[in-house]
Structures are given as structure tokens and as C-alpha cells.
């Protein structure tokens, strides 16, 4: 084995494994399998033009040298992003820990209780600090959260407001520029008219349903919004506030003045700047909107024994169930970052947060008074951490500041704002003071012995308690927090425990060498709005990643800005919309989507202002060509796009794909390809070859960014030449095409920090390794398919009987034995496995995707578990519900209990196969009661009184 070849470490299958696997599949070679799987007319004719693969050692040296090209200045730009301090115990035990970063979205609650508890902590923290009744478990960033507030309030407007021909939403001039840009993007397709203005002078006219305020304002002024909120309430207009999370430790919570929604980012709670992300946003609202709130909600329920358990509540809101009628999108969370932010609050507690907030505020007041003493006019009358200063010559100040390694926010040539943060020291204050002294030639001696005066009005000072739950008052030493985090981690089944064979979600190895750069300070401490020349290392990587993704997809351009797969879908459709508008064809608004498509597809199309027309699939799971032709002919004049997944969601390379794409083009439409299944394409075919015009890529799937328990994700779009001019821009830092649409996410290049992971994945594998990975993913899927053959029916295959990188097995026949697909999913936990994707895209099925990074022993263990479960199904009957499958999963408490009232042995329950003995994972609760949790929604930690009573 070539020990310096990354592919030999990433790909699990060894050369000596191939004879057994090929024999099981019934082919002579991998090439024969690929020939029988992928239609020859769409196979690439030449290798990808990518740089030669790097060893892991060389890559780490390379990425470290690139990091040194970044200039890590002390940055006081603010605008929603602030340097902070990540406690080492959180960095080491969460961010750098595969037990946390390789976990999947907690749909299987019984093996995700640790992550769910961490997210419940996050929700409690948000509710306490905002003064609201209900919080979700995170969104993507502050700007998208604000846009979600605008659309949620649009959906819940009252009957009279729905009658208005013109629908208006007020946005304060104090709102962050990137948020305004994103509101412009989201409002246009929905027909919402944005009205910006001075909230202090504004009077609501006809047609308004909602408003957005910033607290504090974008340049630091703290406003008293009580009168504005009251004016809005008098007219039944709902109000959202974008709030700085740390400021709410000292300021009156927005919930206490009667607002309807509070959004923001938790970035400054221990999350690195990372040149824009990923960071966990928050969304808090009133309980009345619990069925309208976007994102996940973690709620309390009970298990079969009546014990408390956690789960994702109110899932019927989500797009995988309601599709285009959804109020929540499952691809809008940043779980790993929310876990970190929640742990930051647990570690510091209310007193620690108060200390940090007081320190930040005190330093801002000292700086304000020092500058005023020098003769500078400080314009903010009330502020928390940001001052706004009038200067005689902004260019000279910028020059002097940058010579001292400092970035301010230059509003114009005569005004600058300075945002103080947790990492700002007294030495930093002195250096800022020196920059201003040099500007005026002042000889004043620096001194911090100034008595600061209060700058927050008494009416705006917080006087309510927060974080009074026991969880936030127990783990303030490193030992305590380390053990608490380990306790939570042990309750979660992640990829470091066993294979997670989720179809469509591609849970592959997240290699340590790809992850290590995230901890390098020269990558973590870069503000997204610094001058681009200070981020040379980042731009080398981002530009090269864009080039590589463009080459892999066969397209002409790429945008890395979308920070989730669903955002990528939306961005792709918005570029198509802009393209049609540029040609005078804005009337094209029909989006055709196959019935088998991902649930995000119709939801994204509706968000983009398109009307969804669904086409049938045939008995083999392919697009029904006759039905498609009929729908295209009916809607040809207004056809905007077709959304397809390729290979299909059914795990098949449809041979008619080029006829399908040509049909759309002949009728004036564009083809959007959902890139969820790119793991079956890279190096063998590509979206351009099949005739698509735009695709999004899930970097958290195909390109190995960890799922992080349900985020971070990155969903860049790659586009054909005619769509390049419309790639999304940013109002602060120029990016995107010549005719760029407005922002898709808050930061210019989205979640730049985790793009390092995909960059490393591509650079270390190179063309040969990427292509081999695709072949092995297809090999592994077909190996599992054939091992399970005869015991489980595969629902769809290609024309030659092959699966792509995933397959769907049909569990519906087992209903005659009284067994549902959920029973199989829960029983797999007893064997130490997370279930494959359940009931998607077909109810009553399991979709299995092994990826390329699993070895043969693990594939066999999974197959052995499935075949063992098949035997258990055969011994089950619909008349007897007290069986091993219906009672699964089996917990340690059950198995060690003195009482055992089951018709099978403890060993059969907990150790059904010999390999389980070697690495037993125990579900921490029995099967959860979903319906109970939805009927009795509790989504914050219990108050401290409850612990006292207990």
C-alpha cells in the first residue's frame, strides 16, 4: 500500500477485496459494472483537468503556508460579525471531535439524545436572552433568519391584510446591509414590496403587514423601540427584531416590548469568524406561531416506559412531508455551531456572560471617552459595544490603522464605526487610541483611569433573570464541562461508531487532515468584510475550489455563497429567473418537478416565485416521458425550468436523460439538476454532459464536509455560460456575476471556513482518486444490493439491473407480519447501526447508500444485520406485537433489569450477532412517542425550581 496516497486511506475497499465483491455482483471487473450502470452516451471522454493529488503531509504543509498569506488584523468592523474566544474545552471536545461533527440529523431520536439535549440548551438560551416563548434549534445566518421572519409573518398575516393588492414590509435603515440585500432577494418572487426608512419618523400607511428593526442599530446606536412597536400593534402589524445576542445580556429583551420575532446570530458565542461562516443563527417567536416557525424544534416527549426523552418536534411542518406547502426546511440548520454556542453558555453561565458583556461594554465606553477627550465627536448617544466617530480624514485613518494591523468600519470618509469584542484587551484600546492620536498629532498621554458614565438609558437596561436553569449553573470548570460533553457524546451514534448508510445523504469519511485546518487561527479569525487583499490565502483556496467544481460539473462558473443544499436550489432557480427576465421573458414561471424529487425541490421553487407542476414516474421509477411531454406542451410558453435529480432519487441512471433535457430546452426552459447524488457522477459523467444548465452541489455530502449533526452544509451552484452573469453578489464586498442577483446568504463567499475541507478532499484525492471514489461507491452499493437479494426486494434498478450509488429496498411486504419500516430502523440500533433513509422517496422503504469510505468488513456487518433482521421478521406475526422488532431498541436499563417479560432472551435483544459484543452501542432511551411530544410541546430546559422539586 502506498502510505502517502490519501486515496488508499479514504477509500475503504482493498484490492484483495475485489474478487469476492465482483463475484457477488456477477461481473468480471469494476469497469464492466460501471458500463452496465451509467449510459455510455453520457460517460466522460477524457479525465478531469485537476491538479495532481497531494499526500496528507504535503497538503497540511500547503494549507498552512496559504494561511500565512492571510493578514490577521485586529478587526472592529462589526456589522454582525465579531471576534470572540472559543474556549479550548469546547474547541477540543466539540469542534475537533468526530463524535460530534460526524453525526447525522437527529431523526432517530433514540440514538441522538446527547445532541438533542445540547440543542435544547441552545433553544433555552435563546428564549431566555430574547424574552420570547419559543426558539428553533438554529438557522443558517442572521440575514437568512431575518428573511425567514419576513416570510413567516407574510404567511400568518391576518385576513384583512391578505386582501391588500399591495403587500408591504418595512425595513429600518439601521438593518445590516447584507440583510437588506437578502430581503430584496426573498421578497421579489413573493410580491412583497420592501419599504426602507427611518423608524423614528415612519408612519404606517396601507398595505403593511410587518416590519424589521435592528437592535442595536448597524453602527451601534441603541434605540428604544417601544413606541414603534406600539404603533405597529395598533395597526395589527407584526414586528421582527434582529438582535445582537451578547447585547441582550445587558439590554431589555425584545420579547419584553411585545415584538413577534427575534432573530440574530450566535457567532460571538465562541464561533470563529471563518471569513463568514459557518455560524448558527437563531429564530425566536411566540408560541402561537409554533406551526409556522422555520427550522427544527427540539421538544420533550416520553419513551415506551414513560421516561423523558427528546425528539425533533412538529415535523409535519417540514418540506420532506409537506413539500411545497412546508413552513420549515430541514436544510436550514447549523447544528454543530449551535451545539458550540449552547456549550459556551453552559460553560460561562449567566454570571460569566454578564462578566463578558460588562467587559465589552466597559471597553467601548472607555474608548468613546478617550476619543472624545482628544476632540473627536462620538455620535452614538446610547450604545453597547459599537461607537460611531466623526473623523476629519477617513483615508488617513485607514492608512494609519492598517499599518498598526487594525480594521475599522469606514462608513464614509468622515465617519467610522468601531465594534469592541470579547477579545479586545486594554493594549488593543491603547493601539486604537494611538491611531487617532497620530491622526490629530495629539500629545495627550494615554490613560484608562477614566471614570465612565452610563450610556444605556435606564429604560433599556435588562432587569430580568436569564439562564437560571440548573444546566447553565453547573459546569463552569473545564473538568465539569469535559465530562458533561462526554456524557452527551456517549448518547449519540455517529460515524466514528459505525457506518451510517443514509441514501441521498452520503455519510462518508471526514478525514482528519481535511479537518485540521479549521483550528488554525489564520483561517478562523478573518472577518468577512476585511479588504480582500488581507484574505489572500482564502481567495487562493476559494478561487481554486470554484475552478475545480466548475471542472467537475463541466460548467462555466461557480458561486460558493449558498450555505446549504436548499439555499443552493433556491440560488440556482433565482439565476434561472434572472436569465429569463434579462431576455424579456419574466412571465416564464412554471417549474416541472418529478414526483420522486427531493422535498426541498418544490419548496425552493415556490420560494423562487414559480408554480410547481408535478410529473409522474413510471413503474421503474423513471420520469414518465409521455406525461412529461404532455406537461411541457401545455406549459411551453411559460416554462421556466425542470428540476431533476441525477441519478434519480430512486438510485438509477435514467437512459433517456438527454432526451429529457433537450425537450426542456426546445421549449424555452432551463434544466436545474439537484446535485444530491453527485457521488455517483464525479469523474464518470457530469451535469453539463447530461444537458443541465445549473446544479447545486452538497459539499457536506459528495465533497466530505461533515454533517455536524444536521449542519454545517454548503450548497454552491455551478452554472452554464448563459447563467454566469447572474451569480449572486454581496452589498459590502463585490462578488458574483456582472448582472449579479442580490444576496443568497449574508457573507460574500458563504461558509468559507468549511470550504477548506472540500478543497482538501479534492486536492488530496486528485482526478484519479475522485474517479476511483465514484466507482467504489457504485461497487459498494451493488455489493449490498446483491448480498440482500432474495431477502429484500430492491424497488428500482437500471436497465441492466444495476443500482447507482444507492438503492431502495421495499419493506412494505413485511406489513403482513405486522412489521413496519420504522421497526426495522429501530431494531438496527440494537445491532449498532443508524438506519438508512426511512420512507424517502417512497413510503415504507429504506434507501441505502454505503459511500466509498466503508471497508468490506463493515459492509458485511451491515448486511449480516439486515439478514438477521429478515429472519426476525419471518418469526413475527401481526397478532403478536410483543416481539423483538416492536420492542426495539433495547436499552441497557431494560437488559439489566431484574424483570424480563419478553418471549426472547436478553442476548437476542442486545447482542444478536457476535460482532455486536465487540463494540456495543446502547440507545439511551426506548422508542419515543412522537405524537405525545407534539401534543405537549415543551422545547426549553426545565426551570431550576423543577430540579429543586425533584
PDB file of N, CA and C in Angstrom, residues 25-111:
ATOM      1  N   UNK A  25     -21.517  -9.638  -7.099  1.00  0.00           N
ATOM      2  CA  UNK A  25     -22.297  -8.786  -8.010  1.00  0.00           C
ATOM      3  C   UNK A  25     -22.555  -9.491  -9.333  1.00  0.00           C
ATOM      4  N   UNK A  26     -21.615 -10.339  -9.767  1.00  0.00           N
ATOM      5  CA  UNK A  26     -21.765 -11.042 -11.037  1.00  0.00           C
ATOM      6  C   UNK A  26     -21.158 -10.319 -12.215  1.00  0.00           C
ATOM      7  N   UNK A  27     -20.016  -9.678 -11.994  1.00  0.00           N
ATOM      8  CA  UNK A  27     -19.299  -9.016 -13.077  1.00  0.00           C
ATOM      9  C   UNK A  27     -17.832  -9.417 -13.010  1.00  0.00           C
ATOM     10  N   UNK A  28     -17.130  -9.207 -14.128  1.00  0.00           N
ATOM     11  CA  UNK A  28     -15.719  -9.564 -14.202  1.00  0.00           C
ATOM     12  C   UNK A  28     -14.811  -8.456 -13.663  1.00  0.00           C
ATOM     13  N   UNK A  29     -15.302  -7.217 -13.741  1.00  0.00           N
ATOM     14  CA  UNK A  29     -14.447  -6.087 -13.352  1.00  0.00           C
ATOM     15  C   UNK A  29     -15.316  -4.901 -12.942  1.00  0.00           C
ATOM     16  N   UNK A  30     -14.678  -3.927 -12.274  1.00  0.00           N
ATOM     17  CA  UNK A  30     -15.396  -2.695 -11.929  1.00  0.00           C
ATOM     18  C   UNK A  30     -15.812  -1.974 -13.196  1.00  0.00           C
ATOM     19  N   UNK A  31     -14.962  -1.972 -14.201  1.00  0.00           N
ATOM     20  CA  UNK A  31     -15.294  -1.287 -15.455  1.00  0.00           C
ATOM     21  C   UNK A  31     -16.557  -1.865 -16.081  1.00  0.00           C
ATOM     22  N   UNK A  32     -16.711  -3.184 -15.986  1.00  0.00           N
ATOM     23  CA  UNK A  32     -17.943  -3.796 -16.514  1.00  0.00           C
ATOM     24  C   UNK A  32     -19.155  -3.305 -15.721  1.00  0.00           C
ATOM     25  N   UNK A  33     -19.003  -3.226 -14.408  1.00  0.00           N
ATOM     26  CA  UNK A  33     -20.102  -2.731 -13.570  1.00  0.00           C
ATOM     27  C   UNK A  33     -20.476  -1.303 -13.946  1.00  0.00           C
ATOM     28  N   UNK A  34     -19.478  -0.444 -14.121  1.00  0.00           N
ATOM     29  CA  UNK A  34     -19.739   0.949 -14.478  1.00  0.00           C
ATOM     30  C   UNK A  34     -20.408   1.008 -15.854  1.00  0.00           C
ATOM     31  N   UNK A  35     -19.938   0.186 -16.791  1.00  0.00           N
ATOM     32  CA  UNK A  35     -20.530   0.143 -18.135  1.00  0.00           C
ATOM     33  C   UNK A  35     -22.016  -0.231 -18.053  1.00  0.00           C
ATOM     34  N   UNK A  36     -22.353  -1.151 -17.156  1.00  0.00           N
ATOM     35  CA  UNK A  36     -23.731  -1.608 -17.020  1.00  0.00           C
ATOM     36  C   UNK A  36     -24.582  -0.666 -16.170  1.00  0.00           C
ATOM     37  N   UNK A  37     -23.952   0.318 -15.550  1.00  0.00           N
ATOM     38  CA  UNK A  37     -24.666   1.227 -14.642  1.00  0.00           C
ATOM     39  C   UNK A  37     -24.931   2.593 -15.279  1.00  0.00           C
ATOM     40  N   UNK A  38     -23.917   3.151 -15.920  1.00  0.00           N
ATOM     41  CA  UNK A  38     -24.015   4.512 -16.465  1.00  0.00           C
ATOM     42  C   UNK A  38     -24.138   4.442 -17.985  1.00  0.00           C
ATOM     43  N   UNK A  39     -25.189   5.020 -18.571  1.00  0.00           N
ATOM     44  CA  UNK A  39     -25.345   5.001 -20.035  1.00  0.00           C
ATOM     45  C   UNK A  39     -24.100   5.521 -20.733  1.00  0.00           C
ATOM     46  N   UNK A  40     -23.659   4.826 -21.771  1.00  0.00           N
ATOM     47  CA  UNK A  40     -22.400   5.161 -22.436  1.00  0.00           C
ATOM     48  C   UNK A  40     -22.423   6.546 -23.057  1.00  0.00           C
ATOM     49  N   UNK A  41     -23.595   7.017 -23.485  1.00  0.00           N
ATOM     50  CA  UNK A  41     -23.644   8.308 -24.177  1.00  0.00           C
ATOM     51  C   UNK A  41     -23.378   9.491 -23.256  1.00  0.00           C
ATOM     52  N   UNK A  42     -23.428   9.277 -21.950  1.00  0.00           N
ATOM     53  CA  UNK A  42     -23.143  10.389 -21.049  1.00  0.00           C
ATOM     54  C   UNK A  42     -21.832  10.193 -20.287  1.00  0.00           C
ATOM     55  N   UNK A  43     -21.072   9.144 -20.625  1.00  0.00           N
ATOM     56  CA  UNK A  43     -19.772   8.941 -19.980  1.00  0.00           C
ATOM     57  C   UNK A  43     -18.772   9.968 -20.491  1.00  0.00           C
ATOM     58  N   UNK A  44     -17.938  10.489 -19.576  1.00  0.00           N
ATOM     59  CA  UNK A  44     -16.913  11.455 -19.977  1.00  0.00           C
ATOM     60  C   UNK A  44     -15.894  10.784 -20.890  1.00  0.00           C
ATOM     61  N   UNK A  45     -15.435  11.550 -21.869  1.00  0.00           N
ATOM     62  CA  UNK A  45     -14.495  11.014 -22.859  1.00  0.00           C
ATOM     63  C   UNK A  45     -13.039  11.208 -22.435  1.00  0.00           C
ATOM     64  N   UNK A  46     -12.783  12.082 -21.473  1.00  0.00           N
ATOM     65  CA  UNK A  46     -11.411  12.317 -21.033  1.00  0.00           C
ATOM     66  C   UNK A  46     -11.400  12.591 -19.530  1.00  0.00           C
ATOM     67  N   UNK A  47     -10.256  12.391 -18.884  1.00  0.00           N
ATOM     68  CA  UNK A  47     -10.175  12.612 -17.430  1.00  0.00           C
ATOM     69  C   UNK A  47     -10.394  14.084 -17.076  1.00  0.00           C
ATOM     70  N   UNK A  48     -10.781  14.320 -15.824  1.00  0.00           N
ATOM     71  CA  UNK A  48     -10.936  15.685 -15.323  1.00  0.00           C
ATOM     72  C   UNK A  48      -9.592  16.403 -15.314  1.00  0.00           C
ATOM     73  N   UNK A  49      -9.629  17.685 -15.628  1.00  0.00           N
ATOM     74  CA  UNK A  49      -8.410  18.502 -15.627  1.00  0.00           C
ATOM     75  C   UNK A  49      -8.214  19.085 -14.229  1.00  0.00           C
ATOM     76  N   UNK A  50      -7.643  18.276 -13.346  1.00  0.00           N
ATOM     77  CA  UNK A  50      -7.403  18.685 -11.961  1.00  0.00           C
ATOM     78  C   UNK A  50      -5.925  18.501 -11.635  1.00  0.00           C
ATOM     79  N   UNK A  51      -5.480  19.211 -10.618  1.00  0.00           N
ATOM     80  CA  UNK A  51      -4.074  19.106 -10.230  1.00  0.00           C
ATOM     81  C   UNK A  51      -3.777  17.721  -9.653  1.00  0.00           C
ATOM     82  N   UNK A  52      -2.517  17.347  -9.698  1.00  0.00           N
ATOM     83  CA  UNK A  52      -2.088  16.037  -9.209  1.00  0.00           C
ATOM     84  C   UNK A  52      -2.343  15.934  -7.706  1.00  0.00           C
ATOM     85  N   UNK A  53      -2.679  14.713  -7.256  1.00  0.00           N
ATOM     86  CA  UNK A  53      -3.022  14.524  -5.853  1.00  0.00           C
ATOM     87  C   UNK A  53      -1.851  14.839  -4.928  1.00  0.00           C
ATOM     88  N   UNK A  54      -2.189  15.347  -3.730  1.00  0.00           N
ATOM     89  CA  UNK A  54      -1.186  15.624  -2.691  1.00  0.00           C
ATOM     90  C   UNK A  54      -1.265  14.551  -1.614  1.00  0.00           C
ATOM     91  N   UNK A  55      -0.144  14.265  -0.991  1.00  0.00           N
ATOM     92  CA  UNK A  55      -0.191  13.435   0.217  1.00  0.00           C
ATOM     93  C   UNK A  55      -0.795  14.260   1.351  1.00  0.00           C
ATOM     94  N   UNK A  56      -1.211  13.586   2.416  1.00  0.00           N
ATOM     95  CA  UNK A  56      -1.774  14.313   3.561  1.00  0.00           C
ATOM     96  C   UNK A  56      -0.731  15.257   4.168  1.00  0.00           C
ATOM     97  N   UNK A  57       0.484  14.783   4.272  1.00  0.00           N
ATOM     98  CA  UNK A  57       1.552  15.617   4.846  1.00  0.00           C
ATOM     99  C   UNK A  57       1.774  16.858   3.982  1.00  0.00           C
ATOM    100  N   UNK A  58       1.831  16.654   2.673  1.00  0.00           N
ATOM    101  CA  UNK A  58       2.065  17.785   1.779  1.00  0.00           C
ATOM    102  C   UNK A  58       0.888  18.759   1.820  1.00  0.00           C
ATOM    103  N   UNK A  59      -0.327  18.224   1.894  1.00  0.00           N
ATOM    104  CA  UNK A  59      -1.495  19.105   1.940  1.00  0.00           C
ATOM    105  C   UNK A  59      -1.465  19.975   3.191  1.00  0.00           C
ATOM    106  N   UNK A  60      -1.167  19.392   4.339  1.00  0.00           N
ATOM    107  CA  UNK A  60      -1.164  20.172   5.578  1.00  0.00           C
ATOM    108  C   UNK A  60      -0.099  21.260   5.538  1.00  0.00           C
ATOM    109  N   UNK A  61       1.045  20.947   4.960  1.00  0.00           N
ATOM    110  CA  UNK A  61       2.085  21.967   4.796  1.00  0.00           C
ATOM    111  C   UNK A  61       1.609  23.056   3.831  1.00  0.00           C
ATOM    112  N   UNK A  62       0.975  22.626   2.740  1.00  0.00           N
ATOM    113  CA  UNK A  62       0.463  23.551   1.720  1.00  0.00           C
ATOM    114  C   UNK A  62      -0.593  24.489   2.300  1.00  0.00           C
ATOM    115  N   UNK A  63      -1.547  23.933   3.049  1.00  0.00           N
ATOM    116  CA  UNK A  63      -2.643  24.753   3.547  1.00  0.00           C
ATOM    117  C   UNK A  63      -2.165  25.672   4.673  1.00  0.00           C
ATOM    118  N   UNK A  64      -1.152  25.232   5.408  1.00  0.00           N
ATOM    119  CA  UNK A  64      -0.579  26.106   6.437  1.00  0.00           C
ATOM    120  C   UNK A  64       0.149  27.286   5.797  1.00  0.00           C
ATOM    121  N   UNK A  65       0.896  27.026   4.712  1.00  0.00           N
ATOM    122  CA  UNK A  65       1.600  28.126   4.042  1.00  0.00           C
ATOM    123  C   UNK A  65       0.616  29.106   3.423  1.00  0.00           C
ATOM    124  N   UNK A  66      -0.515  28.604   2.921  1.00  0.00           N
ATOM    125  CA  UNK A  66      -1.540  29.501   2.385  1.00  0.00           C
ATOM    126  C   UNK A  66      -2.156  30.353   3.492  1.00  0.00           C
ATOM    127  N   UNK A  67      -2.325  29.759   4.670  1.00  0.00           N
ATOM    128  CA  UNK A  67      -2.931  30.511   5.780  1.00  0.00           C
ATOM    129  C   UNK A  67      -2.079  31.718   6.143  1.00  0.00           C
ATOM    130  N   UNK A  68      -0.767  31.595   5.961  1.00  0.00           N
ATOM    131  CA  UNK A  68       0.137  32.687   6.319  1.00  0.00           C
ATOM    132  C   UNK A  68       0.032  33.862   5.354  1.00  0.00           C
ATOM    133  N   UNK A  69      -0.634  33.652   4.224  1.00  0.00           N
ATOM    134  CA  UNK A  69      -0.880  34.757   3.299  1.00  0.00           C
ATOM    135  C   UNK A  69      -2.053  35.623   3.748  1.00  0.00           C
ATOM    136  N   UNK A  70      -2.858  35.109   4.680  1.00  0.00           N
ATOM    137  CA  UNK A  70      -3.907  35.933   5.277  1.00  0.00           C
ATOM    138  C   UNK A  70      -3.280  36.889   6.291  1.00  0.00           C
ATOM    139  N   UNK A  71      -3.801  38.087   6.359  1.00  0.00           N
ATOM    140  CA  UNK A  71      -3.334  39.063   7.340  1.00  0.00           C
ATOM    141  C   UNK A  71      -4.371  39.126   8.465  1.00  0.00           C
ATOM    142  N   UNK A  72      -4.007  38.581   9.604  1.00  0.00           N
ATOM    143  CA  UNK A  72      -4.949  38.513  10.724  1.00  0.00           C
ATOM    144  C   UNK A  72      -4.822  39.790  11.551  1.00  0.00           C
ATOM    145  N   UNK A  73      -5.600  40.803  11.192  1.00  0.00           N
ATOM    146  CA  UNK A  73      -5.599  42.078  11.908  1.00  0.00           C
ATOM    147  C   UNK A  73      -6.593  42.010  13.072  1.00  0.00           C
ATOM    148  N   UNK A  74      -6.435  42.950  13.979  1.00  0.00           N
ATOM    149  CA  UNK A  74      -7.481  43.169  14.981  1.00  0.00           C
ATOM    150  C   UNK A  74      -8.596  43.925  14.273  1.00  0.00           C
ATOM    151  N   UNK A  75      -9.749  43.284  14.198  1.00  0.00           N
ATOM    152  CA  UNK A  75     -10.826  43.803  13.365  1.00  0.00           C
ATOM    153  C   UNK A  75     -12.008  44.254  14.213  1.00  0.00           C
ATOM    154  N   UNK A  76     -12.440  45.499  13.963  1.00  0.00           N
ATOM    155  CA  UNK A  76     -13.544  46.104  14.719  1.00  0.00           C
ATOM    156  C   UNK A  76     -14.653  46.557  13.760  1.00  0.00           C
ATOM    157  N   UNK A  77     -14.827  45.801  12.688  1.00  0.00           N
ATOM    158  CA  UNK A  77     -15.809  46.164  11.661  1.00  0.00           C
ATOM    159  C   UNK A  77     -17.235  45.958  12.154  1.00  0.00           C
ATOM    160  N   UNK A  78     -17.464  44.899  12.933  1.00  0.00           N
ATOM    161  CA  UNK A  78     -18.819  44.629  13.397  1.00  0.00           C
ATOM    162  C   UNK A  78     -19.718  44.169  12.264  1.00  0.00           C
ATOM    163  N   UNK A  79     -20.859  44.858  12.078  1.00  0.00           N
ATOM    164  CA  UNK A  79     -21.849  44.501  11.047  1.00  0.00           C
ATOM    165  C   UNK A  79     -22.278  43.045  11.163  1.00  0.00           C
ATOM    166  N   UNK A  80     -22.477  42.601  12.399  1.00  0.00           N
ATOM    167  CA  UNK A  80     -22.989  41.256  12.637  1.00  0.00           C
ATOM    168  C   UNK A  80     -21.932  40.196  12.827  1.00  0.00           C
ATOM    169  N   UNK A  81     -20.653  40.566  12.766  1.00  0.00           N
ATOM    170  CA  UNK A  81     -19.554  39.608  12.922  1.00  0.00           C
ATOM    171  C   UNK A  81     -18.529  40.182  13.894  1.00  0.00           C
ATOM    172  N   UNK A  82     -18.168  39.416  14.923  1.00  0.00           N
ATOM    173  CA  UNK A  82     -17.235  39.903  15.938  1.00  0.00           C
ATOM    174  C   UNK A  82     -16.277  38.797  16.349  1.00  0.00           C
ATOM    175  N   UNK A  83     -15.016  39.169  16.511  1.00  0.00           N
ATOM    176  CA  UNK A  83     -14.065  38.196  17.045  1.00  0.00           C
ATOM    177  C   UNK A  83     -14.518  37.764  18.432  1.00  0.00           C
ATOM    178  N   UNK A  84     -14.301  36.506  18.741  1.00  0.00           N
ATOM    179  CA  UNK A  84     -14.670  36.007  20.072  1.00  0.00           C
ATOM    180  C   UNK A  84     -13.620  34.986  20.496  1.00  0.00           C
ATOM    181  N   UNK A  85     -13.788  34.454  21.674  1.00  0.00           N
ATOM    182  CA  UNK A  85     -12.847  33.468  22.209  1.00  0.00           C
ATOM    183  C   UNK A  85     -13.555  32.130  22.309  1.00  0.00           C
ATOM    184  N   UNK A  86     -13.067  31.143  21.569  1.00  0.00           N
ATOM    185  CA  UNK A  86     -13.611  29.789  21.673  1.00  0.00           C
ATOM    186  C   UNK A  86     -12.918  29.083  22.826  1.00  0.00           C
ATOM    187  N   UNK A  87     -13.631  28.757  23.892  1.00  0.00           N
ATOM    188  CA  UNK A  87     -12.984  28.053  24.999  1.00  0.00           C
ATOM    189  C   UNK A  87     -12.329  26.764  24.503  1.00  0.00           C
ATOM    190  N   UNK A  88     -11.123  26.515  24.946  1.00  0.00           N
ATOM    191  CA  UNK A  88     -10.375  25.350  24.458  1.00  0.00           C
ATOM    192  C   UNK A  88     -11.108  24.046  24.715  1.00  0.00           C
ATOM    193  N   UNK A  89     -11.812  23.971  25.819  1.00  0.00           N
ATOM    194  CA  UNK A  89     -12.544  22.743  26.135  1.00  0.00           C
ATOM    195  C   UNK A  89     -13.652  22.489  25.122  1.00  0.00           C
ATOM    196  N   UNK A  90     -14.222  23.542  24.565  1.00  0.00           N
ATOM    197  CA  UNK A  90     -15.251  23.389  23.533  1.00  0.00           C
ATOM    198  C   UNK A  90     -14.610  23.097  22.179  1.00  0.00           C
ATOM    199  N   UNK A  91     -13.528  23.786  21.896  1.00  0.00           N
ATOM    200  CA  UNK A  91     -12.822  23.554  20.635  1.00  0.00           C
ATOM    201  C   UNK A  91     -12.376  22.098  20.529  1.00  0.00           C
ATOM    202  N   UNK A  92     -11.752  21.578  21.588  1.00  0.00           N
ATOM    203  CA  UNK A  92     -11.199  20.234  21.550  1.00  0.00           C
ATOM    204  C   UNK A  92     -12.302  19.167  21.603  1.00  0.00           C
ATOM    205  N   UNK A  93     -13.326  19.391  22.427  1.00  0.00           N
ATOM    206  CA  UNK A  93     -14.305  18.336  22.676  1.00  0.00           C
ATOM    207  C   UNK A  93     -15.530  18.380  21.767  1.00  0.00           C
ATOM    208  N   UNK A  94     -15.716  19.469  21.009  1.00  0.00           N
ATOM    209  CA  UNK A  94     -16.833  19.525  20.060  1.00  0.00           C
ATOM    210  C   UNK A  94     -16.315  19.742  18.641  1.00  0.00           C
ATOM    211  N   UNK A  95     -15.699  20.905  18.399  1.00  0.00           N
ATOM    212  CA  UNK A  95     -15.299  21.249  17.037  1.00  0.00           C
ATOM    213  C   UNK A  95     -14.342  20.225  16.438  1.00  0.00           C
ATOM    214  N   UNK A  96     -13.411  19.732  17.236  1.00  0.00           N
ATOM    215  CA  UNK A  96     -12.390  18.806  16.747  1.00  0.00           C
ATOM    216  C   UNK A  96     -12.721  17.348  17.035  1.00  0.00           C
ATOM    217  N   UNK A  97     -13.944  17.076  17.430  1.00  0.00           N
ATOM    218  CA  UNK A  97     -14.313  15.740  17.904  1.00  0.00           C
ATOM    219  C   UNK A  97     -15.264  15.059  16.920  1.00  0.00           C
ATOM    220  N   UNK A  98     -14.825  13.971  16.245  1.00  0.00           N
ATOM    221  CA  UNK A  98     -15.718  13.305  15.275  1.00  0.00           C
ATOM    222  C   UNK A  98     -16.980  12.735  15.908  1.00  0.00           C
ATOM    223  N   UNK A  99     -16.976  12.539  17.218  1.00  0.00           N
ATOM    224  CA  UNK A  99     -18.208  12.112  17.875  1.00  0.00           C
ATOM    225  C   UNK A  99     -19.308  13.146  17.750  1.00  0.00           C
ATOM    226  N   UNK A 100     -18.921  14.422  17.568  1.00  0.00           N
ATOM    227  CA  UNK A 100     -19.900  15.483  17.349  1.00  0.00           C
ATOM    228  C   UNK A 100     -20.035  15.853  15.876  1.00  0.00           C
ATOM    229  N   UNK A 101     -18.915  15.974  15.167  1.00  0.00           N
ATOM    230  CA  UNK A 101     -19.036  16.525  13.816  1.00  0.00           C
ATOM    231  C   UNK A 101     -19.443  15.508  12.755  1.00  0.00           C
ATOM    232  N   UNK A 102     -19.374  14.195  13.040  1.00  0.00           N
ATOM    233  CA  UNK A 102     -19.781  13.222  12.021  1.00  0.00           C
ATOM    234  C   UNK A 102     -21.190  12.687  12.211  1.00  0.00           C
ATOM    235  N   UNK A 103     -21.923  13.215  13.174  1.00  0.00           N
ATOM    236  CA  UNK A 103     -23.287  12.729  13.409  1.00  0.00           C
ATOM    237  C   UNK A 103     -24.245  13.255  12.342  1.00  0.00           C
ATOM    238  N   UNK A 104     -25.394  12.579  12.219  1.00  0.00           N
ATOM    239  CA  UNK A 104     -26.405  12.972  11.237  1.00  0.00           C
ATOM    240  C   UNK A 104     -27.555  13.691  11.938  1.00  0.00           C
ATOM    241  N   UNK A 105     -28.403  14.319  11.144  1.00  0.00           N
ATOM    242  CA  UNK A 105     -29.619  14.965  11.656  1.00  0.00           C
ATOM    243  C   UNK A 105     -30.357  14.010  12.593  1.00  0.00           C
ATOM    244  N   UNK A 106     -30.790  14.462  13.754  1.00  0.00           N
ATOM    245  CA  UNK A 106     -31.329  13.534  14.770  1.00  0.00           C
ATOM    246  C   UNK A 106     -32.759  13.048  14.514  1.00  0.00           C
ATOM    247  N   UNK A 107     -32.959  12.425  13.334  1.00  0.00           N
ATOM    248  CA  UNK A 107     -34.269  11.827  13.065  1.00  0.00           C
ATOM    249  C   UNK A 107     -34.510  10.565  13.894  1.00  0.00           C
ATOM    250  N   UNK A 108     -33.433   9.813  14.183  1.00  0.00           N
ATOM    251  CA  UNK A 108     -33.565   8.629  15.029  1.00  0.00           C
ATOM    252  C   UNK A 108     -33.241   9.055  16.459  1.00  0.00           C
ATOM    253  N   UNK A 109     -34.272   9.523  17.142  1.00  0.00           N
ATOM    254  CA  UNK A 109     -34.073  10.214  18.422  1.00  0.00           C
ATOM    255  C   UNK A 109     -33.418   9.325  19.474  1.00  0.00           C
ATOM    256  N   UNK A 110     -33.707   8.033  19.431  1.00  0.00           N
ATOM    257  CA  UNK A 110     -33.222   7.136  20.482  1.00  0.00           C
ATOM    258  C   UNK A 110     -31.693   7.064  20.516  1.00  0.00           C
ATOM    259  N   UNK A 111     -31.039   7.359  19.393  1.00  0.00           N
ATOM    260  CA  UNK A 111     -29.578   7.319  19.354  1.00  0.00           C
ATOM    261  C   UNK A 111     -29.009   8.720  19.087  1.00  0.00           C
TER     262      UNK A 111
END
